[in-house]
CSV table of C-alpha atoms in Angstrom, one decimal:
chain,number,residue,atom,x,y,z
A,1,UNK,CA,0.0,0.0,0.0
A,2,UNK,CA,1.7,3.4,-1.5
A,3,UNK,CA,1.8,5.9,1.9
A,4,UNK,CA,-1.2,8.3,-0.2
A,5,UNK,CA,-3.9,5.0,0.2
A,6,UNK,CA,-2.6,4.6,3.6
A,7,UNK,CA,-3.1,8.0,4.3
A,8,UNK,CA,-6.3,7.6,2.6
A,9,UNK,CA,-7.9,5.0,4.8
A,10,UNK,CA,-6.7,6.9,8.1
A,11,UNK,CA,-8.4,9.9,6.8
A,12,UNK,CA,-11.6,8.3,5.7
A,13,UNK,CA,-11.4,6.0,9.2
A,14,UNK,CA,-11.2,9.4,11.5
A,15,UNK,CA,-13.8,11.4,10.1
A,16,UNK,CA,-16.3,8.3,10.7
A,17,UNK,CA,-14.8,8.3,14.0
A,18,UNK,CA,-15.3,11.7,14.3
A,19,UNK,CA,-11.6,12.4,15.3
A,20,UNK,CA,-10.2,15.7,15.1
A,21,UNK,CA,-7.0,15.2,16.4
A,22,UNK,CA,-6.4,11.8,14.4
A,23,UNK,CA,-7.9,14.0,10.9
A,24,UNK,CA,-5.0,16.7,11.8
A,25,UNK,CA,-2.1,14.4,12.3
A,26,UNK,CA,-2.9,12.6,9.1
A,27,UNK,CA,-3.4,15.9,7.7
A,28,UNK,CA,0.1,17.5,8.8
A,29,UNK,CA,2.0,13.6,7.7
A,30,UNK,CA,0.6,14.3,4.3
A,31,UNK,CA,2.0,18.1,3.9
A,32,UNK,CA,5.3,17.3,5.2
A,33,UNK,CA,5.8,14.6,1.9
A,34,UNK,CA,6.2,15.6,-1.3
A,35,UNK,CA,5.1,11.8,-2.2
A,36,UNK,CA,1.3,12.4,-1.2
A,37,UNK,CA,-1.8,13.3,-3.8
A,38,UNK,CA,-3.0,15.9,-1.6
A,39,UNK,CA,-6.3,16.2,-3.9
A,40,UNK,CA,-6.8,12.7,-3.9
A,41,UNK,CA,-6.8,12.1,-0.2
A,42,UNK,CA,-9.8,14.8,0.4
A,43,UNK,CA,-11.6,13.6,-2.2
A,44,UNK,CA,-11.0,9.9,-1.8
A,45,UNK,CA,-9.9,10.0,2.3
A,46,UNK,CA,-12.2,12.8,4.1
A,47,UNK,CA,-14.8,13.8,1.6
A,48,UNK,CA,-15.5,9.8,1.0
A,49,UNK,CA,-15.6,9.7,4.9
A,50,UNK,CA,-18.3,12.1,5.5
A,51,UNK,CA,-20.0,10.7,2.3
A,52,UNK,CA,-20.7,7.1,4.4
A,53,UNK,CA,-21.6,9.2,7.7
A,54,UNK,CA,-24.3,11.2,5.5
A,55,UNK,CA,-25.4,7.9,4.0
A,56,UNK,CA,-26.0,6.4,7.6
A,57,UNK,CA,-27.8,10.1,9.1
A,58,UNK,CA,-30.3,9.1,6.2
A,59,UNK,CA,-30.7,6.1,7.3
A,60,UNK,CA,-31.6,7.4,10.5
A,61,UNK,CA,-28.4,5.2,11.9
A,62,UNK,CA,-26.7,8.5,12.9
A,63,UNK,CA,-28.1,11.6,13.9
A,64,UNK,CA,-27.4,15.4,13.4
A,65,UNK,CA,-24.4,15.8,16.1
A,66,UNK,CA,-22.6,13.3,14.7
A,67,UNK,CA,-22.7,14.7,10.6
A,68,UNK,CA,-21.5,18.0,12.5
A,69,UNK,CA,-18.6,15.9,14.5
A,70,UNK,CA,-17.9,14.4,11.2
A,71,UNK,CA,-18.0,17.6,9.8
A,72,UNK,CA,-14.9,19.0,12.5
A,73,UNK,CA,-12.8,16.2,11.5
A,74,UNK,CA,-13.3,16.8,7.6
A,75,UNK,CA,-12.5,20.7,8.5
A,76,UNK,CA,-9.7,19.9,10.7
A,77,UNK,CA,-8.0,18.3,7.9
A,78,UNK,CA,-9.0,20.6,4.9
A,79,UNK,CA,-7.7,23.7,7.1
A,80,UNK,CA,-3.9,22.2,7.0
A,81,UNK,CA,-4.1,20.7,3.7
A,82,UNK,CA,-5.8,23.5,1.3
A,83,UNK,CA,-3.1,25.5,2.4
A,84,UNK,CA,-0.3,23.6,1.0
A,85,UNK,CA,-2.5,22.3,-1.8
A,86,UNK,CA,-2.4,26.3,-2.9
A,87,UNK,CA,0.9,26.7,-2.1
A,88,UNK,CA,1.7,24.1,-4.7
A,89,UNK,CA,0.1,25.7,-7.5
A,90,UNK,CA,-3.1,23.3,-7.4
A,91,UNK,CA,-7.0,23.8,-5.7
A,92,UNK,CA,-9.6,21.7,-4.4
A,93,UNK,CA,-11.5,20.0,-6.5
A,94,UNK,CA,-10.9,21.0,-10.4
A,95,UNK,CA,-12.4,24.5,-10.2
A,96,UNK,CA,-15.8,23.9,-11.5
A,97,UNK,CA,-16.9,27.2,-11.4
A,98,UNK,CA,-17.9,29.8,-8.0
A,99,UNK,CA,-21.3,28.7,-5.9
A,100,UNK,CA,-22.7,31.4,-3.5
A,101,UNK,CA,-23.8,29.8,-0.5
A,102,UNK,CA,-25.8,31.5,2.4
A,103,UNK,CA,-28.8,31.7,4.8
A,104,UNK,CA,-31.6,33.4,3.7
A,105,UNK,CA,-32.4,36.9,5.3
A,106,UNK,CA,-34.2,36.9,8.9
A,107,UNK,CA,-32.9,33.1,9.6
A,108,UNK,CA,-29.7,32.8,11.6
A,109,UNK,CA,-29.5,28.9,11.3
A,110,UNK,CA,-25.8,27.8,9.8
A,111,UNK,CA,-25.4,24.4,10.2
A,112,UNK,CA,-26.7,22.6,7.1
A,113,UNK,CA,-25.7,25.2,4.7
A,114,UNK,CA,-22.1,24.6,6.5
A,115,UNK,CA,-21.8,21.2,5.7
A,116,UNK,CA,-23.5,21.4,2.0
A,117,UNK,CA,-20.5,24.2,1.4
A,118,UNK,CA,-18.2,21.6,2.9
A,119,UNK,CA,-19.4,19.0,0.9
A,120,UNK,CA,-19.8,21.4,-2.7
A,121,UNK,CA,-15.6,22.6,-1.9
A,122,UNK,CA,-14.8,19.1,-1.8
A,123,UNK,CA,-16.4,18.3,-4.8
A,124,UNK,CA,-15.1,21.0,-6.6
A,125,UNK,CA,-16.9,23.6,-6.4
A,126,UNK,CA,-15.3,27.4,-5.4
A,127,UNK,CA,-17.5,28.1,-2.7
A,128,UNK,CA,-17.7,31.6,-1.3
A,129,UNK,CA,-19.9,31.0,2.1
A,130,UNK,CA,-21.6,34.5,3.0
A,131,UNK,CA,-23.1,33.8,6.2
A,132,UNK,CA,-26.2,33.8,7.6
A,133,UNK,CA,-29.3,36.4,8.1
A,134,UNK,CA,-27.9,37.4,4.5
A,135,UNK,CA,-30.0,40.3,2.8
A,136,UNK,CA,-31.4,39.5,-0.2
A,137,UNK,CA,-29.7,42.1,-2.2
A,138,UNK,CA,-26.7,41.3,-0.9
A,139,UNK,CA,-26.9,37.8,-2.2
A,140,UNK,CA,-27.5,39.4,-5.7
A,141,UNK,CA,-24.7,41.1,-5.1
A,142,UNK,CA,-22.3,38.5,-4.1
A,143,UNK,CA,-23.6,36.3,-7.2
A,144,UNK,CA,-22.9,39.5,-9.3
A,145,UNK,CA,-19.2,39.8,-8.1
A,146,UNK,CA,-18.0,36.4,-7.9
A,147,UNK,CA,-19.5,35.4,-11.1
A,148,UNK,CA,-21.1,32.7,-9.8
A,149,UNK,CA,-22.6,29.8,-11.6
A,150,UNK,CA,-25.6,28.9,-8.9
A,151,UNK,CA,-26.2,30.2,-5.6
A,152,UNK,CA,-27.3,27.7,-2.4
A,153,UNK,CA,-30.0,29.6,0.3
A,154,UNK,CA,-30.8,27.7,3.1
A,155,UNK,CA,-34.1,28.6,5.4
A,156,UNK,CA,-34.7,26.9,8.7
A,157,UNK,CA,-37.8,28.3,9.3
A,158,UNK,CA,-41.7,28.2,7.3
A,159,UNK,CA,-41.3,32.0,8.3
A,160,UNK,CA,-38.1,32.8,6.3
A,161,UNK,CA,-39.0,30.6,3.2
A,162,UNK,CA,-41.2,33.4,1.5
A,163,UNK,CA,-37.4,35.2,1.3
A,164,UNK,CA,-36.4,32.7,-1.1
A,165,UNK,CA,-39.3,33.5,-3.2
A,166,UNK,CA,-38.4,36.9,-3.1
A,167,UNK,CA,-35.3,36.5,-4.2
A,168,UNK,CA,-35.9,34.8,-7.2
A,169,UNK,CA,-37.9,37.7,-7.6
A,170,UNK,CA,-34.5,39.8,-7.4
A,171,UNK,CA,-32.5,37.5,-9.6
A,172,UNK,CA,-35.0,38.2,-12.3
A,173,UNK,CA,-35.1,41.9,-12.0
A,174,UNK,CA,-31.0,41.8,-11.9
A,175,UNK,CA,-31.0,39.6,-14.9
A,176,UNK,CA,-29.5,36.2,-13.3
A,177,UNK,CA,-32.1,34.0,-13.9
A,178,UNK,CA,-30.8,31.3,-16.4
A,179,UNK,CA,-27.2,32.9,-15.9
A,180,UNK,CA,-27.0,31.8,-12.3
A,181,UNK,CA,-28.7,28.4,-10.8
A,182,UNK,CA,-31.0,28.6,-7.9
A,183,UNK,CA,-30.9,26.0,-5.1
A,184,UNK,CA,-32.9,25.9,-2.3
A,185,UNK,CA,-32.7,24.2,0.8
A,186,UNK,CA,-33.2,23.9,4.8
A,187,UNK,CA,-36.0,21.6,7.1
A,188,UNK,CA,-38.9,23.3,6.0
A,189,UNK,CA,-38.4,23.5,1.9
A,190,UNK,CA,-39.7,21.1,-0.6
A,191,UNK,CA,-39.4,19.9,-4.2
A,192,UNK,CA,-42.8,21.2,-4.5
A,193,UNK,CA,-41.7,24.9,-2.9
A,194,UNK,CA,-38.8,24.7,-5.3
A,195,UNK,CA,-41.2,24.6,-8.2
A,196,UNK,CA,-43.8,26.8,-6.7
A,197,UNK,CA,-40.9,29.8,-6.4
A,198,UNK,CA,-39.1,28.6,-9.6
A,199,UNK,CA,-35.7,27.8,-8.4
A,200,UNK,CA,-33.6,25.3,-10.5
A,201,UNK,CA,-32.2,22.9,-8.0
A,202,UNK,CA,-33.7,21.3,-4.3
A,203,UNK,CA,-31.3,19.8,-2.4
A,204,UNK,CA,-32.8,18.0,0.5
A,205,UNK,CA,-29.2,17.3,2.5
A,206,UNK,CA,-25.6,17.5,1.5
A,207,UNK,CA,-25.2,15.0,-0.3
A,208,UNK,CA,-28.2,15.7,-2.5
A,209,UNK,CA,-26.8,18.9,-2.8
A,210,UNK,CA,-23.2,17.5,-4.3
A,211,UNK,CA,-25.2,14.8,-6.4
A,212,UNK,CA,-27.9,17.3,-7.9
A,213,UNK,CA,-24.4,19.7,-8.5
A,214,UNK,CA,-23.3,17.0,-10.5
A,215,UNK,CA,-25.7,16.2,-12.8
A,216,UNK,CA,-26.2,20.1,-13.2
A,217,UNK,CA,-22.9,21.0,-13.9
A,218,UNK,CA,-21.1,17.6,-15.0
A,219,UNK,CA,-19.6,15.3,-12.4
């Protein structure tokens, strides 16, 4: 076994253990060699790791604390290696193109929009993560200046969804629609709300999110 799959199943192994310390050891042994696919061992070591603990919180096996454990471990060892990944010329992922991702005005919720920008970096994606309680014109905005190719807004709450509606409103009136993808997400939304408001993509967790990316943009 070359010392990149070692690293690989060590990687994968401590984000399903939900190991921090274990995911930044592996992550610092991997910098410090020239030897190791840096690229390779996100997407085949920590992203495939949080992939199987997303599979099992469907499943109801595994619940919501441990996707954000999992979720640590995976940014404990992204946060040492993107670093040097830049440093060496290369990126995450293949640079499929810049994604907006925020929470929709009036909702201050973060956690499942965290993990779905995670999961979207991982796969490729250049995510630029605006926050949360976002105003809506702001999140034209930010679509506007990073040239984005889709924009993610997550809403927690029944009484923040209508913002989402609004906003493809706003995309409209700017000229985005068709130019940037809409994606919708959070507890409360549906397909059916997706459709209702006219936004191009649902994503009902993160890893709909990165397979629904996929087949939108090309895996």
């Amino acid at each position: 076994m070359s010392t990149t799959e070692e690293l690989i199943t060590r990687a994968k192994a401590a984000v399903k253990a939900y190991n921090v310390n274990d995911s930044k050891a592996i992550a610092n042994e991997a910098v410090a060699s020239q030897d190791v696919d840096l690229v390779k061992l996100i997407s085949d070591g920590y992203s495939a790791g949080i992939m199987e603990v997303g599979v099992l919180f469907e499943q109801k096996k595994v619940f919501l604390p441990h996707i954000m454990a999992a979720a640590g471990a995976l940014t404990a060892g992204l946060d040492i290696i993107t670093p040097e990944i830049e440093k060496r010329g290369g990126s995450v992922g293949e640079g499929r193109g810049n994604v907006v991702m925020c929470t929709i005005e009036g909702d201050i919720h973060s956690i499942g929009k965290d993990i779905v920008a995670i999961m979207l970096k991982v796969a490729g994606f250049n995510v630029i993560n605006i926050g949360r309680d976002v105003p809506l014109k702001t999140i034209v905005q930010a679509c506007k200046d990073n040239n984005a190719i889709a924009v993610g807004t997550s809403a927690l709450m029944t009484s923040t969804m209508v913002n989402q509606k609004t906003f493809e409103e706003l995309m409209k009136e700017a000229g985005l629609k068709g130019k940037v993808k809409t994606n919708v997400g959070g507890a409360p939304v549906t397909q059916q709300w997706a459709d209702e408001i006219g936004a191009d993509i649902y994503s009902e967790n993160a890893n709909d999110a990165v397979a629904k990316f996929n087949e939108a943009f090309g895996a």
